[in-house]
PDB file of C-alpha atoms in Angstrom:
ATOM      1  CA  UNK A   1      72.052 109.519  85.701  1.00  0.00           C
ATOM      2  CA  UNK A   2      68.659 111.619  85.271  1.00  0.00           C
ATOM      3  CA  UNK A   3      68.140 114.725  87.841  1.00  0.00           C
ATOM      4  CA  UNK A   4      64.776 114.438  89.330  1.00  0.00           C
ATOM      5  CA  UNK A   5      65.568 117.292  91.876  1.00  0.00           C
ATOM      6  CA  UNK A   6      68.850 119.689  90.525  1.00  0.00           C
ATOM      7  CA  UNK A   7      70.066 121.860  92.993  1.00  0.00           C
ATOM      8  CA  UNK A   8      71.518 125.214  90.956  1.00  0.00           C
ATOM      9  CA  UNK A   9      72.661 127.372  94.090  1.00  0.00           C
ATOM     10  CA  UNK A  10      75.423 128.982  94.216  1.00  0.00           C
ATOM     11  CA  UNK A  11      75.868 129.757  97.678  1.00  0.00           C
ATOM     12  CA  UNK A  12      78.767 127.724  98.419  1.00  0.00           C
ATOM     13  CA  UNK A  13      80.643 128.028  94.963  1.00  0.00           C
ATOM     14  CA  UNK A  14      83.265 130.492  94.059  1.00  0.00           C
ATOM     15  CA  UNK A  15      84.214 130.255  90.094  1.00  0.00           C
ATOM     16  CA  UNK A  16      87.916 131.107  89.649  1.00  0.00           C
ATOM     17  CA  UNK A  17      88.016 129.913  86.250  1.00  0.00           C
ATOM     18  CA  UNK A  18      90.406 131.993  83.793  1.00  0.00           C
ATOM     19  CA  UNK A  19      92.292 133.799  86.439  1.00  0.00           C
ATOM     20  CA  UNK A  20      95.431 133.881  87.240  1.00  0.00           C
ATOM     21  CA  UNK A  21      98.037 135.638  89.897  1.00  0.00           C
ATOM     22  CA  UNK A  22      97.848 135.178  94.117  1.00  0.00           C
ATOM     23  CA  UNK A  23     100.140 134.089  96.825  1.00  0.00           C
ATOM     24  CA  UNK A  24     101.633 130.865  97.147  1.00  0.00           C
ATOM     25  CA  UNK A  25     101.846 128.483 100.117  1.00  0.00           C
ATOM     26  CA  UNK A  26     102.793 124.885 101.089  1.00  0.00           C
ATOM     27  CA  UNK A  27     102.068 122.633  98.927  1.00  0.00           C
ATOM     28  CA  UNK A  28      98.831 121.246  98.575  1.00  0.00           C
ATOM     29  CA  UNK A  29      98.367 117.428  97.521  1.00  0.00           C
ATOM     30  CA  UNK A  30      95.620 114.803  98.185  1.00  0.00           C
ATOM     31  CA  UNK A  31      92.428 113.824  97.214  1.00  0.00           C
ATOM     32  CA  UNK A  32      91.627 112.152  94.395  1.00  0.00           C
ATOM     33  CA  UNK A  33      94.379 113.692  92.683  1.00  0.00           C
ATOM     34  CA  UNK A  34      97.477 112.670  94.048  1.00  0.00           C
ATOM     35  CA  UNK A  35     100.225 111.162  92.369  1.00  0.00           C
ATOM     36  CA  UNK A  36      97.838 112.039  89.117  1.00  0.00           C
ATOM     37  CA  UNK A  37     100.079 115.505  88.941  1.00  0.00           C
ATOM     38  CA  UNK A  38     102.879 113.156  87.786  1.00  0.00           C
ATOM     39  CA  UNK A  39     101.158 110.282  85.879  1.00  0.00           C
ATOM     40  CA  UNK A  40      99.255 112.931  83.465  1.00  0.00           C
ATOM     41  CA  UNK A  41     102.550 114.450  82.998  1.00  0.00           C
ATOM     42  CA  UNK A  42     104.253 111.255  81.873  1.00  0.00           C
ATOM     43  CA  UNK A  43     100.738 110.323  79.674  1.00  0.00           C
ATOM     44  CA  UNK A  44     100.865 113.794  77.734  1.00  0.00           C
ATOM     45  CA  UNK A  45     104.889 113.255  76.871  1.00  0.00           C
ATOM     46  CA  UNK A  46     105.744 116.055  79.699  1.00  0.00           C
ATOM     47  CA  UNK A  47     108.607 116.394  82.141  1.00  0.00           C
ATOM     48  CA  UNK A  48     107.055 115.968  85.690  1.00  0.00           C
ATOM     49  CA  UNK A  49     110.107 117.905  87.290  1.00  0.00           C
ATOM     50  CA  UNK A  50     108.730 121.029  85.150  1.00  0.00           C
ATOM     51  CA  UNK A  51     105.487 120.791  86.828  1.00  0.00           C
ATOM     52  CA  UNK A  52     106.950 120.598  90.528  1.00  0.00           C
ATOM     53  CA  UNK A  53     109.198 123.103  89.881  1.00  0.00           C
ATOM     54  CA  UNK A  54     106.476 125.365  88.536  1.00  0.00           C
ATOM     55  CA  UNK A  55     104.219 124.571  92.216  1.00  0.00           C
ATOM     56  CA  UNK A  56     107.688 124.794  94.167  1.00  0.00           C
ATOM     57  CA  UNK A  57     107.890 127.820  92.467  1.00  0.00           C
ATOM     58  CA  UNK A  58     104.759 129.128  93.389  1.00  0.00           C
ATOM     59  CA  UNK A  59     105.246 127.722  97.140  1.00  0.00           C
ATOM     60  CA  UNK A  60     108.314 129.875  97.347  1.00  0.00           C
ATOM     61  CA  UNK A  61     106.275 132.969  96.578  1.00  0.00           C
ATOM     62  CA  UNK A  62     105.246 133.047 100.199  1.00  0.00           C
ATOM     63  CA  UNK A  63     101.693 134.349  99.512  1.00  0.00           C
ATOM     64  CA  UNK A  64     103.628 137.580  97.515  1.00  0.00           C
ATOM     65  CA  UNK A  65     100.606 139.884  96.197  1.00  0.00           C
ATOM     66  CA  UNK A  66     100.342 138.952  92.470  1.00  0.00           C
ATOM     67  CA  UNK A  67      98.228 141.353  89.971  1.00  0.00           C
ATOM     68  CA  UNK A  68      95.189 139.229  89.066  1.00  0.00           C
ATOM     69  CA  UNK A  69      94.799 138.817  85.168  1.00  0.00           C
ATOM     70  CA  UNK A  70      91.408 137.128  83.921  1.00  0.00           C
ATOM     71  CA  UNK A  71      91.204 135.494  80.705  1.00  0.00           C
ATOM     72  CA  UNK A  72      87.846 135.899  79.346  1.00  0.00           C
ATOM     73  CA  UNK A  73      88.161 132.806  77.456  1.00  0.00           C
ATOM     74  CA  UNK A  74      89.245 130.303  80.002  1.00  0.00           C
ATOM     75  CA  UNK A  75      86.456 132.180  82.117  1.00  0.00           C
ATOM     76  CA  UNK A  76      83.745 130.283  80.491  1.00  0.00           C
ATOM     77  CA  UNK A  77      85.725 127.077  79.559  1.00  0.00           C
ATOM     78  CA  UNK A  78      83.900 123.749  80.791  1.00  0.00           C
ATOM     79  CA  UNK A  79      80.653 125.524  81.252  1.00  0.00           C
ATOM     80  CA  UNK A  80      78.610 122.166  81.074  1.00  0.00           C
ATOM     81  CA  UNK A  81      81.295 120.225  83.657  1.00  0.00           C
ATOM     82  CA  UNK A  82      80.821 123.180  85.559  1.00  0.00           C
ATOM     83  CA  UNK A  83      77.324 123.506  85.982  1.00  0.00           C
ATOM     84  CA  UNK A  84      77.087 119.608  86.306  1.00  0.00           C
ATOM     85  CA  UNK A  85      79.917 119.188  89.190  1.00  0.00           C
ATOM     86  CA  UNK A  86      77.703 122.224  90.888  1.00  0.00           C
ATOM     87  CA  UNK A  87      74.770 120.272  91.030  1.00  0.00           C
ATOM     88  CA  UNK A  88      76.583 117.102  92.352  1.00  0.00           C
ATOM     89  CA  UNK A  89      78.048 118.898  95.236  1.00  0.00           C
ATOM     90  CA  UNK A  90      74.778 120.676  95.744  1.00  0.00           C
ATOM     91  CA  UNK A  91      73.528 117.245  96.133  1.00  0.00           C
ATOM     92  CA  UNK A  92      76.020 115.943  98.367  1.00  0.00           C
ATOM     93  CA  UNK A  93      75.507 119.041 101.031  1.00  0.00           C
ATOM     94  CA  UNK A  94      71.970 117.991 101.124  1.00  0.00           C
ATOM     95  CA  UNK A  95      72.617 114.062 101.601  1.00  0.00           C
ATOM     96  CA  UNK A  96      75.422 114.656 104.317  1.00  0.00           C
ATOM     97  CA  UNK A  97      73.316 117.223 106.388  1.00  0.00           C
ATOM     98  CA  UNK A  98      70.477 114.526 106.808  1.00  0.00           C
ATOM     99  CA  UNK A  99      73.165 111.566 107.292  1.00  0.00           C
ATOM    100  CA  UNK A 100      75.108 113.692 110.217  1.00  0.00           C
ATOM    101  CA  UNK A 101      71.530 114.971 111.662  1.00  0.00           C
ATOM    102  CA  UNK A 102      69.450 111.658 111.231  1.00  0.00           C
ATOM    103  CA  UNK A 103      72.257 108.967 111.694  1.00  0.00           C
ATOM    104  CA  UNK A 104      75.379 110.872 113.817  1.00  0.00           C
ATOM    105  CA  UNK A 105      73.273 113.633 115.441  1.00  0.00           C
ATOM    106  CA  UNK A 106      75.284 116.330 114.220  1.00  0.00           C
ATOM    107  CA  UNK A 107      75.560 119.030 112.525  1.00  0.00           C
ATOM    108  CA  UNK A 108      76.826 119.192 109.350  1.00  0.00           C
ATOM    109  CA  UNK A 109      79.110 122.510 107.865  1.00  0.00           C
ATOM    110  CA  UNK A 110      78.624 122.937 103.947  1.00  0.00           C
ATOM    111  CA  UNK A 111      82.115 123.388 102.245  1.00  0.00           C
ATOM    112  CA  UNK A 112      82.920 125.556  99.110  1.00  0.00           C
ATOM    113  CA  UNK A 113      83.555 124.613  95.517  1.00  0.00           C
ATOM    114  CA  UNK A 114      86.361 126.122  93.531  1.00  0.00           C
ATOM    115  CA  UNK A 115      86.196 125.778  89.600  1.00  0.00           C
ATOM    116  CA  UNK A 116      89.526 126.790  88.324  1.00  0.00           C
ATOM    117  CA  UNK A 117      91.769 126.735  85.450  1.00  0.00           C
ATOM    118  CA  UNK A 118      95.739 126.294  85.289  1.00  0.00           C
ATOM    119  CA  UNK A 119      96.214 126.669  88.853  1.00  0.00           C
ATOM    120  CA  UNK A 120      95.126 127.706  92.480  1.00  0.00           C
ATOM    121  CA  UNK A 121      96.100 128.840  95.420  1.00  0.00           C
ATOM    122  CA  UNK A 122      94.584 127.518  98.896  1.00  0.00           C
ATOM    123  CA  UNK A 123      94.698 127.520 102.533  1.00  0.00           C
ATOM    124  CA  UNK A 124      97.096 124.730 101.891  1.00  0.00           C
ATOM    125  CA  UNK A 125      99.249 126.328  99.358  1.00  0.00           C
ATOM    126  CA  UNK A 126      99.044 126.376  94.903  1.00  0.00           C
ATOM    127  CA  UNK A 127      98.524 124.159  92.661  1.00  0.00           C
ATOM    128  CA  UNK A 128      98.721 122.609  89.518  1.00  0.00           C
ATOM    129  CA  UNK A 129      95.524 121.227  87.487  1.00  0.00           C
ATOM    130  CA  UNK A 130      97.880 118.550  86.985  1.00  0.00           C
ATOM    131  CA  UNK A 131      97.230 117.292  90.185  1.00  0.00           C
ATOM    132  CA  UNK A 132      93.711 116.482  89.904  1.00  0.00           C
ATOM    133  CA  UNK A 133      90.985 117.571  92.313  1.00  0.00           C
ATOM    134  CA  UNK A 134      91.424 117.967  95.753  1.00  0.00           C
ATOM    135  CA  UNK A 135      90.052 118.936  99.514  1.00  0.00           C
ATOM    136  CA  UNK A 136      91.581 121.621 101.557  1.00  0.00           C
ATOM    137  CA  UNK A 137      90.724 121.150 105.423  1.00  0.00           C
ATOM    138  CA  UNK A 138      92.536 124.577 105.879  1.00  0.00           C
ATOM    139  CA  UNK A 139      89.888 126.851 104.089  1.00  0.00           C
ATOM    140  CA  UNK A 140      87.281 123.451 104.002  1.00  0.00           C
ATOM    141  CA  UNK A 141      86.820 124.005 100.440  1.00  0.00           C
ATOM    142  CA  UNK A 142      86.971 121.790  97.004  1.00  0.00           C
ATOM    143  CA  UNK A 143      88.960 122.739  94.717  1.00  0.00           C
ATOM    144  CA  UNK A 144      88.615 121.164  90.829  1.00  0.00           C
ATOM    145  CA  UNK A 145      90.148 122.282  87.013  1.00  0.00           C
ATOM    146  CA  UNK A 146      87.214 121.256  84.716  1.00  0.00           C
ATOM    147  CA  UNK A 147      89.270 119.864  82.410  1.00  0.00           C
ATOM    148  CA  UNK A 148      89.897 117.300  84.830  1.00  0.00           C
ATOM    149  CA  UNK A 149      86.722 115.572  83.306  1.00  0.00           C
ATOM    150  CA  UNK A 150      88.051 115.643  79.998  1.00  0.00           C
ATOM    151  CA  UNK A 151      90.856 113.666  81.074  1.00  0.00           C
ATOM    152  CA  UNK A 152      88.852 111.375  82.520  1.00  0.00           C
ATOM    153  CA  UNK A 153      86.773 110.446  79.699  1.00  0.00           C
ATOM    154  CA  UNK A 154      88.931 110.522  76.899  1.00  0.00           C
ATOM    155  CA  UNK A 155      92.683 109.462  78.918  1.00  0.00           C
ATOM    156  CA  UNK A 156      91.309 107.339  81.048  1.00  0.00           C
ATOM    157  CA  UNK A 157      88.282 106.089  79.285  1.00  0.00           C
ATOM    158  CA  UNK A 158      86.477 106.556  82.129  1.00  0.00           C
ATOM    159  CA  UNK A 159      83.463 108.515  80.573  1.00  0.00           C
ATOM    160  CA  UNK A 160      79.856 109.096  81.986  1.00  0.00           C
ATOM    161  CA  UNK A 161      77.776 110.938  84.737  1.00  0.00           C
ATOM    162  CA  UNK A 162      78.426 108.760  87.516  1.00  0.00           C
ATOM    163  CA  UNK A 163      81.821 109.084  87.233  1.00  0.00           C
ATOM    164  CA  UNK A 164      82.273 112.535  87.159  1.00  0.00           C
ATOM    165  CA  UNK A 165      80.230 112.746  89.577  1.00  0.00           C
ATOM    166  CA  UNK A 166      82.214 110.466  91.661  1.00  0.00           C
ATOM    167  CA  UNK A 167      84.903 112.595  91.410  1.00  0.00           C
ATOM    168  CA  UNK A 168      83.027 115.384  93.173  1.00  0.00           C
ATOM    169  CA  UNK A 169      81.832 112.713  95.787  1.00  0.00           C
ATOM    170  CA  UNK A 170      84.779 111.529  97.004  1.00  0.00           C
ATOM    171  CA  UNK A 171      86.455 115.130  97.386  1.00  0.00           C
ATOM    172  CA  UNK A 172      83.217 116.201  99.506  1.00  0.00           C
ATOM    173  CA  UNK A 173      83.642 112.452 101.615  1.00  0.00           C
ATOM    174  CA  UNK A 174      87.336 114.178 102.252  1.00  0.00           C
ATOM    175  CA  UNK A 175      85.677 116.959 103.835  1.00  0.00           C
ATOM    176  CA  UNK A 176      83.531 114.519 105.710  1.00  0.00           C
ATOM    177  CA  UNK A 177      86.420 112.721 107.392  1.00  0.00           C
ATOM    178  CA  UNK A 178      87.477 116.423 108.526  1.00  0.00           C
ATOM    179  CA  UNK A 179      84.383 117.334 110.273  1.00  0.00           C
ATOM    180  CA  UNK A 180      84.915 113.751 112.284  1.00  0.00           C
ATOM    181  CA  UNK A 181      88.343 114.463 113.074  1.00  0.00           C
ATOM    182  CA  UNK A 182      89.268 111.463 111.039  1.00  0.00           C
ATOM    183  CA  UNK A 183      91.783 113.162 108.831  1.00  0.00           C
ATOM    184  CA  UNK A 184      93.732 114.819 111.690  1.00  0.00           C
ATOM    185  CA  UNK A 185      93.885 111.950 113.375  1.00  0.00           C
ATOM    186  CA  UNK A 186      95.498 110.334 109.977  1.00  0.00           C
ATOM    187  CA  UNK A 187      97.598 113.360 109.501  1.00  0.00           C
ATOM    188  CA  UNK A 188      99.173 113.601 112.961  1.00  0.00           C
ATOM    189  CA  UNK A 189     100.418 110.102 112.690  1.00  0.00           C
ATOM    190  CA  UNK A 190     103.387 111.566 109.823  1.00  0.00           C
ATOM    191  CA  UNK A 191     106.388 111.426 111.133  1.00  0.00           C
ATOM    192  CA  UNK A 192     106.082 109.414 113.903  1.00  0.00           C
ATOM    193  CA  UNK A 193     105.587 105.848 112.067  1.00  0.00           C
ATOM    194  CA  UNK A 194     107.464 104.676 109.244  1.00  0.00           C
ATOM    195  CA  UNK A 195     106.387 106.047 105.472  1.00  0.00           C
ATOM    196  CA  UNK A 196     105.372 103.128 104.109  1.00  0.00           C
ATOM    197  CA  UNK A 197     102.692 102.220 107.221  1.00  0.00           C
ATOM    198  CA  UNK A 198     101.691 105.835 106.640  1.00  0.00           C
ATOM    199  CA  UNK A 199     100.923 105.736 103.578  1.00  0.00           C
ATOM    200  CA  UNK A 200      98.785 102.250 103.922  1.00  0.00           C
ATOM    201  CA  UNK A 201      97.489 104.960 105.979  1.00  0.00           C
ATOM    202  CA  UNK A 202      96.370 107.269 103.947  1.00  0.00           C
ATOM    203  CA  UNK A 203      95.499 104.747 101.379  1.00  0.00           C
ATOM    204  CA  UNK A 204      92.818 103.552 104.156  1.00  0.00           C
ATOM    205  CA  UNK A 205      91.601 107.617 104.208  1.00  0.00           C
ATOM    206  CA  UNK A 206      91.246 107.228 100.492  1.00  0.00           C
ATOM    207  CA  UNK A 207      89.217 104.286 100.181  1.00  0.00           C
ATOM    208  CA  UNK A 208      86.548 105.652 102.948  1.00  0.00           C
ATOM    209  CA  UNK A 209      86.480 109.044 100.559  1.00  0.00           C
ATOM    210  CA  UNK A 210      85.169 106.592  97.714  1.00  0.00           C
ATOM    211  CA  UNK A 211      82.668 104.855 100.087  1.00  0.00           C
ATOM    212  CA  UNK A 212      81.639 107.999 101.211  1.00  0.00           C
ATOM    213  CA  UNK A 213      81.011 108.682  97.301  1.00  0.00           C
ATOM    214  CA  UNK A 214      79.224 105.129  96.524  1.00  0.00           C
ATOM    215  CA  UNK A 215      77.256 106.266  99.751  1.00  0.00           C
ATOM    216  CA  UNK A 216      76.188 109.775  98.215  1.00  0.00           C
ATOM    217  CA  UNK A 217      74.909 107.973  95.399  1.00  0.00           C
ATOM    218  CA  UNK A 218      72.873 105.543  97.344  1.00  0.00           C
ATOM    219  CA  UNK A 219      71.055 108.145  99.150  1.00  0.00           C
ATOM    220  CA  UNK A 220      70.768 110.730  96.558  1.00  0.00           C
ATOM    221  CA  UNK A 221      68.374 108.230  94.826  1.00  0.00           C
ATOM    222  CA  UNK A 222      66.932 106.815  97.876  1.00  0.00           C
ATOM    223  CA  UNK A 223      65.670 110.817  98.303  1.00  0.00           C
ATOM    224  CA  UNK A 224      64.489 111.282  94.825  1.00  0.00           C
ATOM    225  CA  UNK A 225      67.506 113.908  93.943  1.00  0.00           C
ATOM    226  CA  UNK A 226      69.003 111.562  91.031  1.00  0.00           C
ATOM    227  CA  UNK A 227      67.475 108.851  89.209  1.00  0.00           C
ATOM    228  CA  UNK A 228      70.455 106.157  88.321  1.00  0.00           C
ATOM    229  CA  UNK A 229      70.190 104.386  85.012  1.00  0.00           C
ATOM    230  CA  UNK A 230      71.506 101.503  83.327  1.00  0.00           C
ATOM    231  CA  UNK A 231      75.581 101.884  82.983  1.00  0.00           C
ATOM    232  CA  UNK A 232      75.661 104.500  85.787  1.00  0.00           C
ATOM    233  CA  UNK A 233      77.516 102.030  88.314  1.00  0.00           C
ATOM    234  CA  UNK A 234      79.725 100.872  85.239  1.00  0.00           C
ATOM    235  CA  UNK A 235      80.612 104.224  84.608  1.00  0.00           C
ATOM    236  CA  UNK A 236      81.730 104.869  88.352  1.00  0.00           C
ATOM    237  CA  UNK A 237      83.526 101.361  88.138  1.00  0.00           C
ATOM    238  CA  UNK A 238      85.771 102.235  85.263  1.00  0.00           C
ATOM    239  CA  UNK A 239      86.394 105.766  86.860  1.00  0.00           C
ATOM    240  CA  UNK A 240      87.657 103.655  90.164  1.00  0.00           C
ATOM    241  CA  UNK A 241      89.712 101.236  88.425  1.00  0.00           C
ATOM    242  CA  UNK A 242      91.335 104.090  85.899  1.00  0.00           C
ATOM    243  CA  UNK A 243      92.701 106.254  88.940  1.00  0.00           C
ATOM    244  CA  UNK A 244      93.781 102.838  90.856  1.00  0.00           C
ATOM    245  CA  UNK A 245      97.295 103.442  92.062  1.00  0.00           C
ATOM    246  CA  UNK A 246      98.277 100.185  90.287  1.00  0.00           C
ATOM    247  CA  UNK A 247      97.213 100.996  87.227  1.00  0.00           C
ATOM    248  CA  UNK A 248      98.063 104.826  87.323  1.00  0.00           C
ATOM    249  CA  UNK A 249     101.708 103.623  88.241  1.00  0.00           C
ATOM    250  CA  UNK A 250     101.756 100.621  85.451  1.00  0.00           C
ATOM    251  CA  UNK A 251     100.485 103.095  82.876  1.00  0.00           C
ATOM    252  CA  UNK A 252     103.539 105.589  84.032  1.00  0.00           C
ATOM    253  CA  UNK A 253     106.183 102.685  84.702  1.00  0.00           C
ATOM    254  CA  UNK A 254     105.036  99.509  82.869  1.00  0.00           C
ATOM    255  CA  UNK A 255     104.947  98.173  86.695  1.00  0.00           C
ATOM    256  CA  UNK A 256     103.438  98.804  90.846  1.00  0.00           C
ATOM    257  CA  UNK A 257     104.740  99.282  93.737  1.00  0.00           C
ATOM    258  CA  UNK A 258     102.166  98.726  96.102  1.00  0.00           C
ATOM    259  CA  UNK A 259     104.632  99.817  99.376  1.00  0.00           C
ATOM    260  CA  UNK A 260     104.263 103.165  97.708  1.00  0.00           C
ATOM    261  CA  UNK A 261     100.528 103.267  97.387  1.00  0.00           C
ATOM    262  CA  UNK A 262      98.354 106.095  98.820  1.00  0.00           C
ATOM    263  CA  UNK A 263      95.167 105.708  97.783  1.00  0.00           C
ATOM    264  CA  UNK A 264      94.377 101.924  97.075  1.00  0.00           C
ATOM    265  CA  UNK A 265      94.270  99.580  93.991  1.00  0.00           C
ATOM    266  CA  UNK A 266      91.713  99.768  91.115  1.00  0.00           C
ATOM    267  CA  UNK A 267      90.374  96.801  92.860  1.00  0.00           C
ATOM    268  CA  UNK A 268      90.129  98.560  96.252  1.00  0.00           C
ATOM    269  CA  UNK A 269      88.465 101.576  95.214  1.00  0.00           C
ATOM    270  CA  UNK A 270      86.318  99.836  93.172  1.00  0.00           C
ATOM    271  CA  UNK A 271      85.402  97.486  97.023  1.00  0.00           C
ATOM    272  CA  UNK A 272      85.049 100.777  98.837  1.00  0.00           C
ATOM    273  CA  UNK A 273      82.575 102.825  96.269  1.00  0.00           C
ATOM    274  CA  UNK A 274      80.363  99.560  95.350  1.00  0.00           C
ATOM    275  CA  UNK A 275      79.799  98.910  99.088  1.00  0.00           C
ATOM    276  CA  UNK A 276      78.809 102.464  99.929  1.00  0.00           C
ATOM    277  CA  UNK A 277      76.305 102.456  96.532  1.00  0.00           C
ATOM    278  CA  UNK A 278      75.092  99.278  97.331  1.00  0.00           C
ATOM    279  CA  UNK A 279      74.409  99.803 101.251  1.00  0.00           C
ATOM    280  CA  UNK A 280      74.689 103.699 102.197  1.00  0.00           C
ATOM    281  CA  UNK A 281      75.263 102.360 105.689  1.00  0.00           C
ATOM    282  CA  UNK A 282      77.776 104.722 106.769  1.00  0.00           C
ATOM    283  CA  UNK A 283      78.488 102.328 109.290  1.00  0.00           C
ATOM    284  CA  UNK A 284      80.428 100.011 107.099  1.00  0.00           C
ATOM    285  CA  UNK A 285      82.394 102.420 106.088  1.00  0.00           C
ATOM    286  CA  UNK A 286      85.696 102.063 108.465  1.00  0.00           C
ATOM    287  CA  UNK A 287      87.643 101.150 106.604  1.00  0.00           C
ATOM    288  CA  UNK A 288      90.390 101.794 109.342  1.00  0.00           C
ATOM    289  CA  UNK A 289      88.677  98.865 111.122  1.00  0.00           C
ATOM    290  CA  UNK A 290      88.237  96.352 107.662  1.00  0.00           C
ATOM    291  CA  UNK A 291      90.670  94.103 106.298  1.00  0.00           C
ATOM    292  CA  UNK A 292      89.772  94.373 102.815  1.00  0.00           C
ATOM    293  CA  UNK A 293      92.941  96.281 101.915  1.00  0.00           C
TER     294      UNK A 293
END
């Protein structure tokens, strides 16, 4: 993936990176992190219990003022990730502003970036970089450790532009979905049907975040912001097929359990992104209405 047109600004960024202290919160999962908190754990030889209990922890806090320590190290950590991941959600902002003017006549509302390190705390509570990246509708900001791309390339031999960039993508399609009330609508349905139909639900919310992504790429070329190269898709492919829940549970387990899926197969995600890359007709991209689940 070449730049032909970067976008540096850093308008809607806010680099967190090395510091430490704040208020807690509920607990804040989704994205393209989810049950990723807990897989990474089991991959590195952790105890996952020790990483809830350290975000229960800060939940419990109830946004108590904390004494903000900075360490100048972990300040500058990931400075290439950083500075790439900036330029991809640059780029997204300026591919979803023309979509929602040109193709839904509205207007679109930029979010925020958050590099950090460790751990966060947002609108919808702290968190572990063990979760993996996420979108907070609360404070309509994304939120992503930089050594999240590390992980990907070297755990989950998923290396390469594309798929980092992907990454970034499909955190800005979440924010998407919350400017067309899509995620509300998703959301307000807990409780009142049975878990496993919501999560099929919110695997369904998942897989339009990846089209969403495959359809950033798309246009992002068609306007002359990227030029893609050979491998690029391939790179995005492995990236969808590493953070499958299938194979994210059979690398934790040895087995799946599909009933308990929340954001789609390897083979799902992999539909969803391709289809948005290949067509970046945001029209085929309800995947509410589809069948290929």
């Amino acid at each position: 993936m070449k730049w032909l047109n970067r976008n540096d600004s850093t308008s809607n960024f806010e680099d967190r990176r090395g510091r430490s202290g704040g208020g807690g919160g509920k607990l804040a999962l989704g994205g393209i992190g989810g049950i990723i908190m807990i897989v990474i754990a089991l991959l590195m030889g952790q105890d996952p219990s020790q990483i809830l209990q350290q975000v229960l922890s800060d939940n419990m806090n109830g946004g108590a003022a904390q004494t903000e320590v900075v360490d100048p190290e972990k300040a500058r950590a990931y400075e290439e990730y950083k500075d790439f991941t900036l330029a991809v959600f640059n780029s997204c902002n300026d591919v979803w502003e023309r979509v929602f003017a040109e193709e839904l006549g509205q207007q679109y509302r930029k979010p925020t970036l958050v590099a950090f390190t460790d751990q966060v705390t947002s609108a919808c509570g702290g968190a572990s970089s063990a979760m993996g990246p996420f979108y907070c509708s609360g404070d309509e900001k994304v939120y992503i450790d930089m050594s999240f791309f590390r992980e990907l390339a070297e755990r989950f031999r998923a290396p390469g532009d594309l798929a980092m960039a992907y990454v970034t993508a499909h955190e800005v399609g979440h924010h998407v979905q919350h400017l067309l009330g899509v995620t509300d609508k998703v959301h307000s349905m807990r409780g009142r049907i049975s878990e496993k139909e919501y999560n099929q639900l919110s695997v369904r919310l998942e897989l339009q975040a990846d089209f969403y992504g495959g359809l950033w790429a798309h246009h992002a070329a068609k306007l002359g912001i990227i030029q893609l190269e050979d491998g690029d898709l391939e790179s995005a492919m492995r990236a969808a097929e590493a953070i499958g829940d299938d194979a994210l549970q059979k690398a934790a387990q040895g087995y799946a359990v599909p009933d308990s899926f929340t954001h789609g197969s390897s083979e799902q995600r992999m539909y969803w992104f391709r289809l948005g890359f290949t067509t970046g007709d945001i029209k085929l991209g309800d995947t509410f209405a589809q069948s290929k689940l």
